[in-house]
Amino acid sequence: MSDSSRYSVLFEPVKIGAVTAPNRFYQVPHCNGMGHVRPRGEAANRGMKAAGGWGVVATQETEIHPTSDVSPFAENRLWDAADIPALRLMTDAVHEHGSLAAIELVHNGNHAQNLLSRAPILAPSDMSVDYPIPKQARAMDKTDIRNLRRWHREAALRARDAGFDIIYVYAGHNMTIAQHFMLPHMNQRTDEYGGSLENRVRLTRELLEETHEAVGDTCGVAFRFAVDEMLGADGMQAQEEGRAVVEMLAELPDLWDVNVCEWANDSVTTRFQPEDGYQNEYISFVKSLTTKPVVGVGRLGNPDLMVSMIGKGIVDMIGAARPSIADPFLPNKIREGRIEDIRECIGCNICVSADSLAVSIRCTQNPTQGEEWRRGWHPEVIAPKASDAEALVVGAGPAGLECAMQLARRGYEVTLAEAGVEPGGRVARESRLPGLGAWARVVDYRMHDLSQRANARLFMESALDAEQVGELGIPHVFLATGAHWRADGIGRSTLRRPPVLDGSVPVFTPDDLMAGRLPEAGPVLIYDDDHGYMAGVLAEQLAQAGLEVIFATPESIVSHFTTLTLEQHRVQARLIELGVDIRCNHVLRGVQSGQAHLACSYSDRVSPVECAAAVLVTERRRETALYDALKDSGLATLELIGDAAMPALIADAVYSGHMAARNFERDPAEVDADWFRREIPSLTVEGGRS
Ligand code: ADP
Ligand code: SF4
C-alpha cells in the first residue's frame, strides 16, 4: 500500500456542527506568546499551520472580559469589538488555505490575576488565586454568573464576526472558570451551581447552550474538557465524574476536544513520559458516549499511530500542539508520503518556556517557529543560493548540522567536518542521559535530510586545524565548534569568590560524565549553577548507578529553569525519590580536604559536607581556538555559530545555525538594518479620547 493510501483516512472531511473540516488534522489551542500583543505574528504563525495542511487551526486561549486578564502573559483577547480586527488577521490567514479557524474563548476565574485590569477576581467560592501572591478571588453571586454568561455569549458573537468557524467553551487545564465550577474542592456553593455534579456542571451546560444558540447556525461549538486531573481519588477521574460529565453533556457540543490536566500532564515532556499517545488510556471512553466528533492529543506526530487511533475508534480527529509547532507541514508531508521528512517533536517544552516568559514562541526542532511574520521565515522554504560559492561548516552539533542542512537546501556546495566519530555534538551526548533519548531526533532529522543531498558532504573524525582549513581552500567558513563545561566552579554565584578546589577529591564536569568518566565512589557533590536540566539529569544518573549524591544549588529549588518547561516539580520529586540529599540556597565555597564547603545564600553560614568527588555544573567555555587561529587569514566568511558564539539551549544553537545559513551572502548592511519587524502599538486612542 502506498503511503498516501495507507494514510488516506486522515484526509477525510469531518463535520463539526455547521462547518466541515477538510481533514482530520486539528491544531488544538496552544499558546505562542504572541496573542493580542503581537497579532501579526499570531496570524502568520497560525496561517503557516493552515498552509501546512492542518484542517483546523485554533488560537490560544482568548480572554472574554477584563475580569479574565492574564497579563503579563500574551494570550489572545476579545474583551470588546476593538479586538476583532487583530483576530481577523488570523482568520483571514487560516482561511486563505481552506482551513477552519477555531477560537478558544476563556474566562480564567482565579487563574487570572487581573494585574492590568485590576478587576475583581472571580471564582465559584471565596479562595486564593492560582499564584503565590497575597490576593483572593471572590465567590460569584447570581449577578456575576449572569454577567459571565452574557460576556461569553457576546464574545462568541464577536468571534463569529471576526471570522471564526469553531467557537470553544473551555473547561480544562485547571485554568478556567467553567472547570473550576465542576471541581468540588473549588466549588463550595450551596445554590443550584454547587453540590451535586449536575449543579456543578450547570454553568458549563448554560455556556454550551448559549454559545450554540448565539452562533451555532453558522459555527461549530467545541468543548475542551479535561476528563482527568491525574490526581487519582483526589481529583476528577476519567472513569468517575469525568465520565459522568461526558454522559451529561454528550450531544451538546458539536465537537469534544478532550485531554488530561493540569498543563504539565497534558504537555508532559519526553523526559517524564516518553510514549507518544500517552493520553489515550484516559480519553478513549469519550467516543462511546457521544455521536459528535472527538479530538485528542498526546504528542501525536506518528502517522501510523494516528491511523490506528482512528481505526480503533479512540478519536475522530488528530489533535496536536507540539507536533504542529515542530512541523507545521506535518499533514502535507503525510499526504505526500514524505514520512521521513517529518520534523518530529522531541518533547523538550522549550516552546512552553516562551509562553511562560511572555515572548514569542520558539522550538528546538523548528527554528522558524515564531519567526513567520517578523523575519518572514518559512519552515520549508529558503532562498536559493546567490552564487556558486562553496561553504565549510566545522562541527556537526545542532548548530553545524542546521547550518549545513540549510545551506545545502539553498543549493550551495557544503562540506561539514566533525572531529568526533558520530554527528550530533552535544545532542548526541545529552540524548544518552536518562530520559533524554528523544532529543536524538534533532540529529536524525538533519542527518536524514543531508544524506539526501548530493551537494552536501560530511566527514567524520576530521578535527580540523587552521592549516587544514586553509588547505581545503573553501572561502566561506562557519565554525560550530561548541563549548565545554568548565571545571573551576566559576559561574553565576561564584564570580566574586571563586571556589577553592584543593585537589583532595576528583572534580568532574558534565563532559566527563557524558564521556563515560564517572566518579568511582560517593558521596558525590553535584553543584548546579546552570539551573537547566543538566545537573538534575546527572544527579539522576549517578543516583541510579548506586552512588550517594548531594545536590547543591544557590537557587531555592532544584533545576530552576525547568519550571518553564513544566518539569521542575517532577525533577525535584525524582531526586527525592532517588534519595538525593538536596541542599538548596547554598553557594559552593570550595572542596577542600575531602569536604565540600557550602555557604547559605542568605546567612553565609558555611556547612562542611563530606564528599569523595565533585561534579561542577556551572558555566561553559566557548571553543574558539580555531576561530582565533583563522581570524586574520583573509577568509571571505568566518562566522562563529551555536554554542561557540553563545553557549545556550540546543534550540538557540539550531536557531543560530539557521540564521547564519539564511543570512549567507546577504548584504551585511541589509542584515544589520533588517533585525526583525516589530509590532509597534498604534498611537490611535480608542473612542477618540486623547
Ligand atoms: P553546538 O551546540 O553549537 O552545535 P556542539 O558542542 O554540540 O555545539 O557541537 C560542536 C561540535 O563541533 C562537536 O561535535 C565537536 O566535536 C566539533 N568540533 C569542535 N572543534 C572542531 C574542529 N576543530 N574540527 C571539527 N570538528 C570540531
Ligand atoms: Fe516539541 Fe520541543 Fe519544539 Fe516544543 S520546542 S514543539 S516540545 S521540539
XYZ file of C-alpha atoms and ligand atoms in Angstrom:
725
model
C 0.000 0.000 0.000
C 1.419 3.416 -0.871
C 1.951 5.864 1.965
C -0.754 8.123 0.623
C -3.432 5.402 0.577
C -2.276 3.985 3.911
C -2.952 7.343 5.464
C -5.934 8.381 3.355
C -8.329 8.050 6.302
C -6.555 11.059 7.832
C -7.641 13.205 4.916
C -11.366 12.592 5.184
C -13.530 15.625 5.948
C -15.219 15.858 9.336
C -18.457 17.691 10.028
C -18.340 19.873 13.127
C -21.862 21.287 13.579
C -22.478 23.925 10.935
C -18.972 23.653 9.462
C -16.857 20.934 7.904
C -13.148 20.438 8.454
C -11.333 19.447 5.254
C -9.373 16.689 7.029
C -8.742 15.153 10.441
C -5.710 17.263 11.370
C -6.609 19.590 14.185
C -4.190 22.108 15.624
C -5.670 22.398 19.087
C -5.409 25.657 21.004
C -1.865 26.342 22.136
C -0.085 29.402 23.431
C 2.513 31.069 21.274
C 3.469 34.116 23.303
C 2.158 36.429 20.599
C -1.601 36.733 21.034
C -3.060 40.182 21.410
C 0.385 41.727 21.942
C 1.766 40.586 18.566
C -1.292 39.989 16.348
C 0.560 39.965 13.027
C 2.942 37.370 14.372
C -0.012 35.396 15.679
C -1.773 35.485 12.311
C 1.301 34.428 10.349
C 2.106 31.676 12.842
C -1.378 30.181 12.575
C -1.576 30.785 8.828
C 1.562 28.684 8.381
C -0.166 25.727 10.044
C -3.034 26.064 7.596
C -0.560 26.227 4.728
C 0.953 23.018 6.057
C -2.370 21.214 5.847
C -3.960 21.425 9.304
C -7.692 21.270 8.636
C -8.497 23.201 11.801
C -6.221 25.823 13.307
C -7.074 27.232 16.718
C -5.998 30.327 18.626
C -4.636 30.140 22.104
C -6.969 30.892 24.992
C -8.807 34.136 24.359
C -9.878 36.262 27.303
C -13.512 37.297 27.030
C -13.527 40.101 29.591
C -11.247 42.314 31.764
C -12.077 40.116 34.764
C -10.138 37.400 32.949
C -6.910 39.290 32.429
C -3.864 37.003 32.419
C -1.312 39.779 31.897
C 1.641 39.713 31.678
C 1.130 36.617 29.530
C 0.434 37.302 25.886
C -2.683 35.272 25.178
C -5.494 36.364 22.895
C -8.045 38.926 23.902
C -11.608 39.620 22.851
C -12.793 41.978 25.547
C -14.762 44.057 23.080
C -15.188 44.821 19.390
C -11.885 46.731 19.299
C -10.139 43.329 19.445
C -11.877 42.000 16.321
C -9.530 43.413 13.645
C -6.454 41.773 15.215
C -8.181 38.402 15.283
C -9.488 38.939 11.777
C -5.854 38.876 10.631
C -5.659 35.333 11.915
C -8.913 34.045 10.475
C -8.016 35.503 7.076
C -4.586 33.841 7.217
C -6.154 30.476 8.067
C -8.981 30.738 5.534
C -6.525 31.570 2.778
C -5.545 27.905 2.795
C -9.047 26.451 3.099
C -8.759 25.547 6.782
C -11.181 26.302 9.586
C -10.256 28.830 12.269
C -11.164 28.000 15.864
C -11.127 30.280 18.886
C -10.763 29.140 22.459
C -12.844 31.568 24.480
C -11.945 31.585 28.135
C -12.754 33.044 31.469
C -9.834 32.137 33.690
C -11.511 32.600 37.072
C -8.904 32.562 39.842
C -6.213 31.671 37.322
C -6.394 35.313 36.161
C -4.511 37.772 38.319
C -6.135 40.826 36.711
C -2.864 42.673 37.115
C -3.558 45.022 34.226
C -7.306 45.458 34.612
C -7.291 45.483 38.445
C -10.751 43.973 38.201
C -12.064 41.734 40.960
C -11.020 38.118 40.567
C -13.907 35.707 40.243
C -14.320 32.126 41.416
C -17.107 29.724 42.376
C -16.276 30.294 46.058
C -14.019 32.591 48.065
C -10.472 31.339 47.584
C -6.846 32.194 46.945
C -5.701 32.963 43.441
C -3.724 30.383 41.500
C -0.390 32.147 42.092
C 1.746 32.652 45.186
C 0.555 36.196 45.807
C -1.483 37.591 48.696
C -4.670 38.146 46.772
C -8.016 36.361 46.772
C -10.823 35.661 44.380
C -14.366 36.302 45.455
C -17.310 33.961 45.200
C -19.527 34.878 42.271
C -23.069 35.860 43.132
C -26.001 35.314 40.804
C -25.408 38.633 39.067
C -21.785 37.695 38.415
C -22.901 34.397 36.915
C -25.469 36.113 34.698
C -22.785 38.593 33.637
C -20.302 35.837 32.880
C -22.835 34.083 30.672
C -23.542 37.342 28.864
C -19.828 38.090 28.399
C -19.295 34.641 26.950
C -22.255 34.950 24.620
C -21.173 38.398 23.427
C -17.609 37.181 22.927
C -18.941 34.286 20.844
C -20.787 36.756 18.629
C -17.652 38.883 18.287
C -15.641 35.767 17.469
C -18.111 34.904 14.720
C -17.811 38.462 13.413
C -14.030 38.067 13.422
C -14.482 35.146 11.056
C -14.049 32.137 13.341
C -15.683 28.890 12.264
C -15.390 26.989 15.547
C -16.033 28.567 18.916
C -14.959 26.962 22.138
C -16.309 26.566 25.601
C -13.255 25.709 27.667
C -13.146 23.643 30.851
C -9.611 22.420 31.191
C -6.059 22.746 32.453
C -7.421 23.826 35.868
C -7.282 27.287 34.333
C -10.908 28.093 33.531
C -13.941 29.054 35.482
C -16.191 26.502 33.790
C -13.913 23.759 35.099
C -13.495 25.460 38.476
C -17.250 25.221 38.982
C -17.084 21.476 38.292
C -14.385 20.695 40.837
C -15.646 20.074 44.379
C -12.550 21.485 46.037
C -13.116 24.798 44.261
C -16.872 24.901 44.474
C -18.437 25.010 47.914
C -21.622 26.688 46.773
C -24.934 25.719 48.279
C -27.120 27.094 45.462
C -28.044 25.406 42.173
C -24.458 25.848 40.914
C -22.897 23.812 43.736
C -23.260 20.451 45.419
C -24.290 17.676 43.050
C -22.324 17.123 39.843
C -25.358 18.196 37.872
C -25.295 21.512 39.720
C -21.532 21.923 39.295
C -21.866 21.301 35.563
C -24.773 23.737 35.242
C -22.619 26.718 34.269
C -20.858 24.746 31.527
C -24.182 23.493 30.232
C -25.508 27.038 30.080
C -22.385 28.279 28.299
C -22.640 25.487 25.744
C -26.359 26.059 25.152
C -25.988 29.805 24.912
C -22.985 29.622 22.587
C -24.905 27.243 20.390
C -27.938 29.463 20.399
C -25.825 32.542 19.567
C -23.575 31.207 16.815
C -24.443 27.547 16.222
C -26.272 28.237 12.970
C -23.021 29.249 11.282
C -20.237 27.994 13.576
C -19.279 24.716 15.212
C -19.293 24.773 19.010
C -16.342 22.900 20.521
C -15.954 21.888 24.119
C -12.474 21.451 25.546
C -12.740 19.293 28.605
C -10.112 17.743 30.877
C -11.520 14.320 31.657
C -8.942 13.511 34.324
C -6.879 15.628 36.689
C -4.377 12.782 37.135
C -4.589 13.088 40.889
C -6.234 9.736 41.491
C -9.059 9.902 44.004
C -8.002 13.445 44.958
C -9.246 14.853 41.666
C -11.660 14.366 38.808
C -11.084 10.945 37.266
C -11.876 9.802 33.765
C -13.835 6.798 34.973
C -15.723 8.644 37.710
C -17.006 12.215 37.396
C -15.093 12.783 34.155
C -17.203 10.132 32.524
C -20.377 11.411 34.140
C -19.756 14.888 32.701
C -19.400 13.452 29.203
C -22.621 11.485 29.698
C -24.477 14.592 30.840
C -23.298 16.828 28.012
C -22.811 14.168 25.339
C -24.644 15.744 22.399
C -24.469 19.409 23.437
C -21.159 20.385 21.819
C -20.501 19.861 18.118
C -17.021 18.577 18.966
C -15.348 17.143 22.056
C -11.716 18.215 22.481
C -10.604 16.065 25.400
C -7.385 15.815 27.352
C -5.968 15.484 30.851
C -4.909 18.275 33.152
C -3.082 20.147 34.547
C -0.979 21.595 31.737
C 2.149 19.758 32.933
C 0.271 16.478 32.473
C -1.271 17.456 29.164
C 2.061 18.672 27.713
C 4.326 16.279 29.554
C 7.928 16.159 28.339
C 9.529 13.060 26.857
C 11.871 13.074 29.843
C 8.954 12.095 32.046
C 6.670 10.430 29.517
C 8.481 9.006 26.521
C 5.446 7.380 24.946
C 3.529 9.173 22.194
C -0.249 8.856 22.527
C 0.036 8.811 26.310
C -3.461 10.255 26.855
C -5.316 7.522 25.013
C -5.999 5.433 28.096
C -7.761 8.404 29.688
C -9.778 9.729 26.783
C -10.743 6.628 24.837
C -14.099 6.216 26.599
C -15.430 9.524 25.288
C -16.343 8.365 21.802
C -18.614 5.640 23.147
C -20.792 8.261 24.832
C -21.325 10.762 22.011
C -22.054 10.797 18.313
C -20.095 14.053 17.973
C -16.513 14.073 16.690
C -13.790 13.705 19.287
C -10.305 15.187 19.107
C -7.488 14.072 21.388
C -3.818 14.922 21.921
C -0.680 13.356 23.407
C 2.286 14.169 21.130
C 0.606 12.656 18.098
C 3.184 13.026 15.357
C 3.453 9.473 14.101
C 1.089 8.799 11.169
C 0.760 5.086 11.929
C -0.308 5.897 15.468
C -2.801 8.408 14.052
C -4.337 5.852 11.707
C -4.569 3.263 14.461
C -6.255 5.736 16.792
C -8.883 6.474 14.147
C -9.233 2.765 13.347
C -9.698 1.803 16.980
C -12.316 4.493 17.430
C -10.334 6.430 20.039
C -10.690 9.765 18.233
C -12.097 11.225 15.031
C -9.527 13.963 14.688
C -5.817 14.100 15.454
C -5.141 16.948 17.819
C -1.707 18.466 18.047
C 0.022 21.408 19.592
C 3.703 20.447 19.801
C 3.815 18.221 16.698
C 2.325 21.162 14.770
C 4.942 23.501 16.220
C 7.858 21.219 15.390
C 6.454 20.620 11.925
C 3.681 22.890 10.638
C 3.766 20.891 7.391
C 3.204 17.516 9.021
C -0.200 16.887 7.349
C 1.062 17.773 3.885
C 4.124 15.580 4.328
C 1.917 12.644 5.281
C -0.355 13.267 2.317
C 2.635 13.343 0.009
C 4.076 10.175 1.575
C 7.122 12.115 2.804
C 7.136 10.473 6.226
C 10.920 10.639 6.587
C 10.786 14.402 6.109
C 8.698 14.981 9.226
C 10.477 17.073 11.844
C 9.455 15.187 14.949
C 8.825 16.994 18.210
C 11.405 15.980 20.816
C 9.126 16.809 23.763
C 11.500 19.302 25.395
C 8.878 22.031 26.052
C 11.114 24.918 25.062
C 8.013 26.099 23.193
C 6.180 26.267 26.511
C 9.008 28.203 28.139
C 8.476 31.089 25.735
C 4.833 31.397 26.693
C 5.760 31.336 30.363
C 8.168 34.197 29.670
C 5.598 36.124 27.568
C 7.807 36.206 24.484
C 7.218 34.787 21.006
C 7.272 31.031 20.690
C 10.425 29.119 19.741
C 11.093 25.473 19.080
C 14.176 23.311 19.317
C 13.352 21.384 16.164
C 11.832 24.181 14.112
C 13.900 27.379 14.234
C 11.400 29.223 12.042
C 8.678 28.873 14.677
C 7.566 32.325 15.795
C 9.573 33.973 13.002
C 6.938 33.652 10.271
C 5.950 37.304 10.269
C 8.774 39.133 11.966
C 11.537 37.592 9.860
C 9.445 36.144 7.049
C 10.828 32.655 7.662
C 9.058 29.628 6.253
C 9.788 26.189 7.711
C 10.044 24.541 4.303
C 11.218 27.331 2.034
C 14.542 29.152 1.991
C 16.005 31.489 -0.610
C 18.047 29.736 -3.296
C 21.782 30.319 -3.399
C 23.014 33.708 -4.528
C 26.161 32.371 -6.209
C 28.173 29.209 -6.736
C 30.153 29.843 -3.578
C 31.258 26.858 -1.534
C 30.930 26.639 2.247
C 32.690 24.738 5.008
C 30.949 24.077 8.296
C 33.159 22.847 11.140
C 31.367 20.896 13.852
C 28.299 18.703 13.442
C 26.465 19.626 16.615
C 22.980 21.126 16.373
C 24.275 24.447 15.042
C 26.577 22.940 12.429
C 24.010 20.398 11.273
C 21.290 23.010 10.866
C 23.612 25.458 9.128
C 24.939 22.824 6.722
C 21.448 21.486 6.009
C 20.009 24.910 5.217
C 22.994 25.922 3.093
C 22.602 22.677 1.168
C 18.894 23.336 0.747
C 19.799 26.684 -0.718
C 21.898 24.819 -3.256
C 25.401 25.618 -2.038
C 28.162 23.019 -2.105
C 28.670 22.271 1.572
C 31.408 20.419 3.399
C 30.700 19.514 7.009
C 33.662 18.346 9.099
C 33.252 16.777 12.514
C 36.045 15.807 14.877
C 34.075 13.084 16.613
C 33.090 9.614 15.489
C 29.391 10.467 15.310
C 27.366 13.519 14.337
C 25.291 15.463 16.832
C 27.770 17.113 19.190
C 26.103 17.881 22.490
C 22.798 16.445 21.323
C 24.343 13.047 20.689
C 25.944 13.137 24.115
C 22.973 14.511 26.018
C 20.479 12.181 24.384
C 22.212 9.275 26.129
C 21.416 10.749 29.541
C 18.417 9.404 31.490
C 15.133 10.381 29.845
C 16.618 12.447 27.013
C 16.643 9.776 24.283
C 14.035 11.552 22.128
C 16.372 14.516 21.746
C 18.368 12.494 19.226
C 15.594 13.368 16.774
C 17.344 16.743 16.344
C 20.264 14.868 14.799
C 18.221 12.202 12.985
C 16.089 14.707 11.088
C 19.076 16.722 9.907
C 21.238 13.729 9.075
C 18.420 12.231 7.017
C 17.993 15.471 5.113
C 21.721 15.904 4.499
C 22.057 12.316 3.337
C 19.566 13.068 0.535
C 21.616 15.928 -0.853
C 24.366 15.372 -3.359
C 25.763 18.854 -2.702
C 26.496 18.106 0.985
C 29.493 16.064 2.167
C 30.014 15.028 5.763
C 33.419 13.978 7.084
C 33.623 12.337 10.498
C 36.740 12.010 12.637
C 38.013 15.129 10.936
C 39.282 17.529 13.588
C 40.412 20.498 11.535
C 43.096 22.974 12.477
C 43.689 26.313 10.773
C 46.204 24.880 8.353
C 43.827 22.165 7.211
C 41.044 24.691 6.775
C 43.418 26.737 4.638
C 44.350 23.688 2.571
C 40.717 22.960 1.816
C 40.580 26.317 0.037
C 36.906 26.878 0.833
C 36.448 30.630 1.267
C 33.280 30.630 3.404
C 33.670 29.041 6.816
C 31.171 28.591 9.632
C 32.576 27.428 12.930
C 30.135 25.443 15.039
C 32.809 24.181 17.377
C 30.663 24.230 20.500
C 31.575 24.760 24.117
C 32.884 22.769 27.060
C 31.912 22.790 30.699
C 34.465 24.461 32.878
C 35.996 22.596 35.791
C 36.905 25.503 38.076
C 33.449 26.006 39.553
C 33.158 29.567 38.302
C 29.627 30.565 37.499
C 26.890 32.987 38.301
C 27.096 32.533 42.069
C 30.862 32.276 42.372
C 32.080 35.127 40.176
C 33.123 37.278 43.120
C 34.524 34.393 45.116
C 35.798 31.507 43.009
C 35.620 28.221 44.914
C 38.827 26.803 46.333
C 39.492 23.354 44.874
C 42.474 21.768 46.636
C 42.511 18.591 44.590
C 41.713 16.410 47.578
C 38.829 14.819 45.659
C 38.447 14.370 41.901
C 36.438 17.045 40.123
C 34.281 16.172 37.130
C 32.381 18.181 34.557
C 29.251 17.138 32.674
C 31.501 16.496 29.659
C 33.459 13.961 31.718
C 30.335 12.130 32.772
C 28.907 12.150 29.264
C 32.189 10.712 28.007
C 31.825 7.863 30.479
C 34.320 9.112 33.078
C 32.296 8.631 36.235
C 33.173 9.080 39.909
C 34.132 5.747 41.387
C 32.736 6.348 44.836
C 30.323 8.618 46.668
C 29.257 10.754 48.216
C 29.319 12.869 45.054
C 28.627 16.569 45.325
C 26.810 17.980 42.290
C 26.950 21.747 42.299
C 24.365 23.290 39.997
C 24.800 26.891 38.990
C 23.448 26.271 35.474
C 19.833 25.678 36.553
C 18.775 23.875 33.384
C 18.219 20.162 33.054
C 21.869 19.090 33.119
C 22.656 18.858 36.830
C 19.332 17.196 37.648
C 19.796 14.602 34.929
C 23.346 13.854 36.088
C 22.178 13.508 39.690
C 19.601 11.038 38.461
C 22.223 9.104 36.517
C 24.656 8.871 39.423
C 21.966 8.008 41.961
C 20.673 5.292 39.652
C 24.230 3.967 39.435
C 24.053 3.498 43.194
C 26.181 6.449 44.266
C 25.271 8.662 47.174
C 24.552 12.131 45.717
C 24.444 15.569 47.327
C 22.821 18.178 45.092
C 23.673 21.772 45.998
C 22.419 24.898 44.275
C 22.218 28.590 45.157
C 18.592 28.598 43.962
C 15.663 27.787 46.235
C 14.563 24.872 44.053
C 16.301 22.202 42.012
C 16.776 22.883 38.259
C 15.049 26.244 38.414
C 14.768 26.757 34.643
C 12.727 23.572 34.272
C 9.808 25.386 35.884
C 9.390 26.978 32.460
C 9.253 23.595 30.737
C 6.638 22.320 33.223
C 9.054 19.790 34.697
C 10.541 21.235 37.850
C 8.164 19.519 40.263
C 8.923 16.205 38.611
C 12.682 16.753 38.650
C 12.675 17.545 42.334
C 10.336 14.659 43.157
C 12.511 12.244 41.239
C 15.669 13.321 43.039
C 13.900 12.990 46.371
C 12.674 9.511 45.412
C 16.221 8.543 44.470
C 17.430 9.588 47.888
C 19.482 12.550 46.671
C 20.473 14.871 49.534
C 19.210 18.244 48.257
C 20.829 21.419 49.602
C 19.087 24.445 48.090
C 20.129 28.032 48.834
C 23.793 27.074 49.111
C 26.794 28.521 47.294
C 29.942 26.491 46.764
C 32.918 27.999 48.582
C 35.297 25.153 47.875
C 36.112 21.487 48.000
C 38.949 21.067 50.478
C 40.314 18.164 52.484
C 37.583 15.867 51.262
C 34.792 18.240 52.229
C 32.510 20.473 50.201
C 32.096 23.859 51.844
C 28.598 25.123 51.188
C 27.628 28.616 52.328
C 23.995 29.515 52.998
C 22.939 32.034 50.319
C 21.309 34.216 52.987
C 23.302 33.878 56.217
C 26.662 33.000 54.647
C 26.986 30.272 57.304
C 29.242 27.532 55.946
C 28.413 23.880 56.439
C 31.029 21.300 55.525
C 29.800 18.135 53.794
C 31.908 15.009 53.311
C 32.361 14.138 49.634
C 34.511 11.781 47.621
C 34.004 13.540 44.276
C 32.530 16.746 42.901
C 30.655 17.418 39.666
C 30.592 21.085 38.744
C 27.728 22.227 36.529
C 28.308 25.933 36.264
C 29.354 27.577 33.001
C 30.710 26.573 29.638
C 33.716 27.909 27.797
C 33.296 28.643 24.137
C 35.514 26.599 21.828
C 37.099 29.413 19.828
C 40.692 28.231 19.238
C 40.079 27.569 15.566
C 38.337 30.891 15.143
C 41.216 32.722 16.787
C 43.704 30.947 14.536
C 41.724 31.779 11.399
C 40.509 35.258 12.030
C 43.336 37.017 10.230
C 43.617 34.518 7.419
C 41.583 36.510 4.911
C 38.681 34.089 4.539
C 35.719 35.665 2.746
C 33.399 34.449 5.523
C 34.380 33.376 9.015
C 31.484 33.114 11.409
C 31.104 31.542 14.817
C 27.720 29.974 15.355
C 25.919 27.999 18.035
C 27.465 27.404 21.432
C 30.842 28.602 20.164
C 29.201 32.008 19.689
C 26.943 31.891 22.762
C 26.509 28.862 25.000
C 22.786 28.398 25.462
C 19.987 25.922 24.772
C 20.017 23.429 21.909
C 17.158 25.496 20.497
C 19.451 28.529 20.422
C 22.204 26.592 18.660
C 19.810 25.378 15.966
C 18.461 28.893 15.585
C 21.936 30.336 15.249
C 22.858 27.809 12.560
C 19.639 28.547 10.725
C 20.167 32.289 10.894
C 23.709 32.025 9.547
C 22.518 29.961 6.580
C 19.664 32.390 5.848
C 21.948 35.408 6.018
C 24.778 33.903 3.971
C 25.606 36.154 1.031
C 23.114 38.775 2.054
C 24.291 42.363 2.143
C 25.609 42.842 5.718
C 24.115 46.328 5.870
C 20.744 44.896 4.954
C 21.086 42.142 7.556
C 22.007 44.713 10.151
C 19.129 47.019 9.294
C 16.651 44.188 8.984
C 16.910 42.772 12.510
C 13.261 41.857 12.646
C 9.964 43.531 12.117
C 8.418 44.768 15.328
C 4.781 45.162 16.196
C 4.520 48.691 17.412
C 1.226 49.610 19.106
C -0.869 52.129 17.242
C -0.974 55.549 18.879
C -4.605 55.963 17.906
C -6.651 56.211 21.073
C -9.870 54.238 21.249
C -13.074 56.257 21.271
C -11.304 59.408 20.082
C -10.125 60.294 23.602
C -6.686 61.767 23.966
P 26.587 23.477 19.007
O 25.563 23.290 20.076
O 26.992 24.885 18.849
O 26.201 22.843 17.719
P 28.238 21.240 19.971
O 29.143 21.307 21.142
O 27.007 20.437 20.069
O 27.942 22.751 19.546
O 28.992 20.682 18.729
C 30.246 21.113 18.384
C 30.860 20.021 17.540
O 32.000 20.551 16.892
C 31.335 18.826 18.358
O 30.754 17.637 17.854
C 32.849 18.828 18.164
O 33.372 17.523 18.064
C 33.015 19.564 16.848
N 34.302 20.263 16.692
C 34.845 21.141 17.550
N 36.023 21.600 17.074
C 36.212 21.000 15.866
C 37.239 21.069 14.867
N 38.292 21.855 15.014
N 37.087 20.323 13.752
C 35.996 19.537 13.578
N 35.018 19.442 14.490
C 35.112 20.159 15.631
Fe 8.467 19.833 20.544
Fe 10.466 20.946 21.887
Fe 9.591 22.039 19.592
Fe 8.105 22.181 21.762
S 10.110 23.117 21.475
S 7.410 21.619 19.727
S 8.496 20.237 22.729
S 10.572 20.080 19.831
